[in-house]
Amino acid sequence: MNGRPWRYSDLPAIAALEKECFSDPWNHRALAESFLSGHFYGSLLEEDNAVVAYGGVSVFGEDAEVQLIGVSEMYRRCGRGGRVLEDLLAIAGEKGARRVFLEVRVSNSPAIMLYLRHGFDGLYARSRYYADGEDAVVMMKELV
């Protein structure tokens, strides 16, 4: 398993995996806009030259936000998501963030458990946050 930062040439593979993982995936354009924004940092894992897990974090001063994390179905529950999350937290800290936020679907209990295991706390719910009307839980982790 090889971990590394995103390259622009990775975006088609990340977009395809995003579509596999989520009912409301980021498309290639949204990924590219984030990638080129100047405050977005991506980490991914490869196996056999294929992207199997990825994530991205945006950093704005002392605050960072995990924008996305996805893991190919056959590699879930094997620590890949945790490794990507750890990479994103390290990047956020290196860039000066003191707090990291994220939103997660209330129905996504595996992701919520991952975030709790990595020190995130639930702050509040955002009603009807997602396009399909599902609520989100906003979570935060203090880095310092």
PDB file of C-alpha atoms in Angstrom:
ATOM      1  CA  MET A   1       0.000   0.000   0.000  1.00  0.00           C
ATOM      2  CA  ASN A   2       1.437   3.313  -1.101  1.00  0.00           C
ATOM      3  CA  GLY A   3       0.280   6.615   0.429  1.00  0.00           C
ATOM      4  CA  ARG A   4       0.942   9.956  -1.219  1.00  0.00           C
ATOM      5  CA  PRO A   5      -0.498  13.412  -1.972  1.00  0.00           C
ATOM      6  CA  TRP A   6      -2.967  13.847  -4.823  1.00  0.00           C
ATOM      7  CA  ARG A   7      -1.759  14.800  -8.275  1.00  0.00           C
ATOM      8  CA  TYR A   8      -4.002  16.472 -10.822  1.00  0.00           C
ATOM      9  CA  SER A   9      -3.753  13.328 -12.952  1.00  0.00           C
ATOM     10  CA  ASP A  10      -5.417  11.364 -10.084  1.00  0.00           C
ATOM     11  CA  LEU A  11      -8.696  13.275 -10.355  1.00  0.00           C
ATOM     12  CA  PRO A  12     -10.455  10.915 -12.834  1.00  0.00           C
ATOM     13  CA  ALA A  13      -9.711   7.896 -10.617  1.00  0.00           C
ATOM     14  CA  ILE A  14     -10.797   9.782  -7.488  1.00  0.00           C
ATOM     15  CA  ALA A  15     -14.006  10.932  -9.216  1.00  0.00           C
ATOM     16  CA  ALA A  16     -14.768   7.330 -10.233  1.00  0.00           C
ATOM     17  CA  LEU A  17     -14.197   6.070  -6.691  1.00  0.00           C
ATOM     18  CA  GLU A  18     -16.251   8.954  -5.288  1.00  0.00           C
ATOM     19  CA  LYS A  19     -19.129   7.848  -7.537  1.00  0.00           C
ATOM     20  CA  GLU A  20     -18.730   4.262  -6.299  1.00  0.00           C
ATOM     21  CA  CYS A  21     -18.771   5.339  -2.648  1.00  0.00           C
ATOM     22  CA  PHE A  22     -21.501   7.982  -2.418  1.00  0.00           C
ATOM     23  CA  SER A  23     -25.039   8.707  -3.582  1.00  0.00           C
ATOM     24  CA  ASP A  24     -24.151  12.407  -3.972  1.00  0.00           C
ATOM     25  CA  PRO A  25     -20.538  12.263  -5.224  1.00  0.00           C
ATOM     26  CA  TRP A  26     -18.253  15.143  -6.002  1.00  0.00           C
ATOM     27  CA  ASN A  27     -17.783  15.280  -9.757  1.00  0.00           C
ATOM     28  CA  HIS A  28     -14.501  15.813 -11.584  1.00  0.00           C
ATOM     29  CA  ARG A  29     -15.082  19.568 -11.813  1.00  0.00           C
ATOM     30  CA  ALA A  30     -15.732  19.979  -8.072  1.00  0.00           C
ATOM     31  CA  LEU A  31     -12.642  17.913  -7.280  1.00  0.00           C
ATOM     32  CA  ALA A  32     -10.532  19.969  -9.699  1.00  0.00           C
ATOM     33  CA  GLU A  33     -11.786  23.289  -8.300  1.00  0.00           C
ATOM     34  CA  SER A  34     -10.932  22.196  -4.772  1.00  0.00           C
ATOM     35  CA  PHE A  35      -7.570  20.768  -5.827  1.00  0.00           C
ATOM     36  CA  LEU A  36      -6.613  24.055  -7.513  1.00  0.00           C
ATOM     37  CA  SER A  37      -7.951  26.338  -4.747  1.00  0.00           C
ATOM     38  CA  GLY A  38      -4.629  26.741  -2.958  1.00  0.00           C
ATOM     39  CA  HIS A  39      -5.935  25.729   0.467  1.00  0.00           C
ATOM     40  CA  PHE A  40      -6.936  22.127  -0.282  1.00  0.00           C
ATOM     41  CA  TYR A  41      -4.672  19.147   0.400  1.00  0.00           C
ATOM     42  CA  GLY A  42      -5.388  15.581  -0.660  1.00  0.00           C
ATOM     43  CA  SER A  43      -4.007  12.241   0.441  1.00  0.00           C
ATOM     44  CA  LEU A  44      -4.597   8.888  -1.214  1.00  0.00           C
ATOM     45  CA  LEU A  45      -3.655   5.239  -0.955  1.00  0.00           C
ATOM     46  CA  GLU A  46      -2.822   3.046  -3.937  1.00  0.00           C
ATOM     47  CA  GLU A  47      -2.644  -0.705  -4.312  1.00  0.00           C
ATOM     48  CA  ASP A  48      -1.480  -2.248  -7.582  1.00  0.00           C
ATOM     49  CA  ASN A  49      -1.411   1.266  -9.126  1.00  0.00           C
ATOM     50  CA  ALA A  50      -5.116   1.814  -8.369  1.00  0.00           C
ATOM     51  CA  VAL A  51      -6.531   4.432  -5.978  1.00  0.00           C
ATOM     52  CA  VAL A  52      -8.265   2.516  -3.182  1.00  0.00           C
ATOM     53  CA  ALA A  53      -8.765   5.315  -0.622  1.00  0.00           C
ATOM     54  CA  TYR A  54      -8.593   9.092  -0.709  1.00  0.00           C
ATOM     55  CA  GLY A  55      -9.386  12.150   1.328  1.00  0.00           C
ATOM     56  CA  GLY A  56      -9.101  15.893   1.240  1.00  0.00           C
ATOM     57  CA  VAL A  57      -8.871  18.683   3.775  1.00  0.00           C
ATOM     58  CA  SER A  58      -9.147  22.458   3.381  1.00  0.00           C
ATOM     59  CA  VAL A  59      -7.206  24.664   5.770  1.00  0.00           C
ATOM     60  CA  PHE A  60      -8.161  28.265   6.575  1.00  0.00           C
ATOM     61  CA  GLY A  61      -5.930  29.686   9.300  1.00  0.00           C
ATOM     62  CA  GLU A  62      -6.555  27.867  12.566  1.00  0.00           C
ATOM     63  CA  ASP A  63      -9.540  25.934  11.186  1.00  0.00           C
ATOM     64  CA  ALA A  64      -9.571  23.005   8.797  1.00  0.00           C
ATOM     65  CA  GLU A  65     -12.387  20.978   7.314  1.00  0.00           C
ATOM     66  CA  VAL A  66     -12.226  17.397   6.138  1.00  0.00           C
ATOM     67  CA  GLN A  67     -14.010  17.717   2.820  1.00  0.00           C
ATOM     68  CA  LEU A  68     -14.173  14.087   1.771  1.00  0.00           C
ATOM     69  CA  ILE A  69     -12.938  10.596   2.555  1.00  0.00           C
ATOM     70  CA  GLY A  70     -13.726   7.542   0.490  1.00  0.00           C
ATOM     71  CA  VAL A  71     -12.574   3.939   0.492  1.00  0.00           C
ATOM     72  CA  SER A  72     -13.215   1.352  -2.197  1.00  0.00           C
ATOM     73  CA  GLU A  73     -15.743  -1.205  -0.975  1.00  0.00           C
ATOM     74  CA  MET A  74     -13.321  -4.132  -1.033  1.00  0.00           C
ATOM     75  CA  TYR A  75     -10.847  -2.220   1.183  1.00  0.00           C
ATOM     76  CA  ARG A  76     -13.288  -0.988   3.849  1.00  0.00           C
ATOM     77  CA  ARG A  77     -12.888  -1.916   7.514  1.00  0.00           C
ATOM     78  CA  CYS A  78      -9.191  -2.617   6.974  1.00  0.00           C
ATOM     79  CA  GLY A  79      -7.766   0.643   8.346  1.00  0.00           C
ATOM     80  CA  ARG A  80      -7.503   2.485   5.017  1.00  0.00           C
ATOM     81  CA  GLY A  81      -9.953   5.233   5.992  1.00  0.00           C
ATOM     82  CA  GLY A  82      -8.174   5.713   9.308  1.00  0.00           C
ATOM     83  CA  ARG A  83      -4.819   6.036   7.609  1.00  0.00           C
ATOM     84  CA  VAL A  84      -6.145   8.662   5.201  1.00  0.00           C
ATOM     85  CA  LEU A  85      -7.784  10.540   8.085  1.00  0.00           C
ATOM     86  CA  GLU A  86      -4.514  10.489  10.056  1.00  0.00           C
ATOM     87  CA  ASP A  87      -2.711  11.899   7.008  1.00  0.00           C
ATOM     88  CA  LEU A  88      -5.291  14.688   6.687  1.00  0.00           C
ATOM     89  CA  LEU A  89      -5.036  15.561  10.381  1.00  0.00           C
ATOM     90  CA  ALA A  90      -1.240  15.701  10.117  1.00  0.00           C
ATOM     91  CA  ILE A  91      -1.443  17.951   7.049  1.00  0.00           C
ATOM     92  CA  ALA A  92      -3.929  20.258   8.791  1.00  0.00           C
ATOM     93  CA  GLY A  93      -1.630  20.549  11.800  1.00  0.00           C
ATOM     94  CA  GLU A  94       1.416  21.228   9.619  1.00  0.00           C
ATOM     95  CA  LYS A  95      -0.510  24.015   7.867  1.00  0.00           C
ATOM     96  CA  GLY A  96      -1.341  25.677  11.203  1.00  0.00           C
ATOM     97  CA  ALA A  97      -4.837  24.404  11.956  1.00  0.00           C
ATOM     98  CA  ARG A  98      -5.824  24.023  15.591  1.00  0.00           C
ATOM     99  CA  ARG A  99      -9.319  22.615  14.987  1.00  0.00           C
ATOM    100  CA  VAL A 100     -10.636  20.237  12.347  1.00  0.00           C
ATOM    101  CA  PHE A 101     -14.321  20.077  11.454  1.00  0.00           C
ATOM    102  CA  LEU A 102     -16.351  17.732   9.276  1.00  0.00           C
ATOM    103  CA  GLU A 103     -19.920  16.823   8.397  1.00  0.00           C
ATOM    104  CA  VAL A 104     -21.140  13.246   8.150  1.00  0.00           C
ATOM    105  CA  ARG A 105     -24.524  11.718   7.333  1.00  0.00           C
ATOM    106  CA  VAL A 106     -26.388  10.673  10.461  1.00  0.00           C
ATOM    107  CA  SER A 107     -26.927   7.250   8.848  1.00  0.00           C
ATOM    108  CA  ASN A 108     -23.216   6.667   8.204  1.00  0.00           C
ATOM    109  CA  SER A 109     -22.411   4.888  11.470  1.00  0.00           C
ATOM    110  CA  PRO A 110     -19.119   3.338  10.225  1.00  0.00           C
ATOM    111  CA  ALA A 111     -17.771   6.825   9.400  1.00  0.00           C
ATOM    112  CA  ILE A 112     -19.057   8.284  12.669  1.00  0.00           C
ATOM    113  CA  MET A 113     -17.299   5.492  14.581  1.00  0.00           C
ATOM    114  CA  LEU A 114     -14.082   6.147  12.624  1.00  0.00           C
ATOM    115  CA  TYR A 115     -14.201   9.834  13.537  1.00  0.00           C
ATOM    116  CA  LEU A 116     -14.962   9.113  17.202  1.00  0.00           C
ATOM    117  CA  ARG A 117     -12.009   6.673  17.361  1.00  0.00           C
ATOM    118  CA  HIS A 118      -9.780   9.447  16.021  1.00  0.00           C
ATOM    119  CA  GLY A 119     -10.823  11.967  18.676  1.00  0.00           C
ATOM    120  CA  PHE A 120     -13.679  13.845  17.009  1.00  0.00           C
ATOM    121  CA  ASP A 121     -16.661  14.937  19.084  1.00  0.00           C
ATOM    122  CA  GLY A 122     -20.172  15.596  17.825  1.00  0.00           C
ATOM    123  CA  LEU A 123     -21.155  19.260  18.033  1.00  0.00           C
ATOM    124  CA  TYR A 124     -24.634  19.527  16.540  1.00  0.00           C
ATOM    125  CA  ALA A 125     -26.860  18.335  13.689  1.00  0.00           C
ATOM    126  CA  ARG A 126     -27.611  20.212  10.485  1.00  0.00           C
ATOM    127  CA  SER A 127     -31.173  19.458   9.447  1.00  0.00           C
ATOM    128  CA  ARG A 128     -31.749  18.405   5.848  1.00  0.00           C
ATOM    129  CA  TYR A 129     -28.098  19.144   4.997  1.00  0.00           C
ATOM    130  CA  TYR A 130     -27.817  16.704   2.102  1.00  0.00           C
ATOM    131  CA  ALA A 131     -29.690  16.966  -1.207  1.00  0.00           C
ATOM    132  CA  ASP A 132     -31.841  13.949  -0.333  1.00  0.00           C
ATOM    133  CA  GLY A 133     -32.957  15.629   2.909  1.00  0.00           C
ATOM    134  CA  GLU A 134     -30.802  13.622   5.316  1.00  0.00           C
ATOM    135  CA  ASP A 135     -29.344  15.378   8.342  1.00  0.00           C
ATOM    136  CA  ALA A 136     -25.634  15.771   8.978  1.00  0.00           C
ATOM    137  CA  VAL A 137     -23.705  15.597  12.224  1.00  0.00           C
ATOM    138  CA  VAL A 138     -21.038  18.277  12.566  1.00  0.00           C
ATOM    139  CA  MET A 139     -17.973  16.980  14.360  1.00  0.00           C
ATOM    140  CA  MET A 140     -14.773  18.633  15.561  1.00  0.00           C
ATOM    141  CA  LYS A 141     -11.343  17.635  16.824  1.00  0.00           C
ATOM    142  CA  GLU A 142      -8.906  19.916  18.624  1.00  0.00           C
ATOM    143  CA  LEU A 143      -5.352  19.434  17.338  1.00  0.00           C
ATOM    144  CA  VAL A 144      -3.570  21.393  20.048  1.00  0.00           C
TER     145      VAL A 144
END
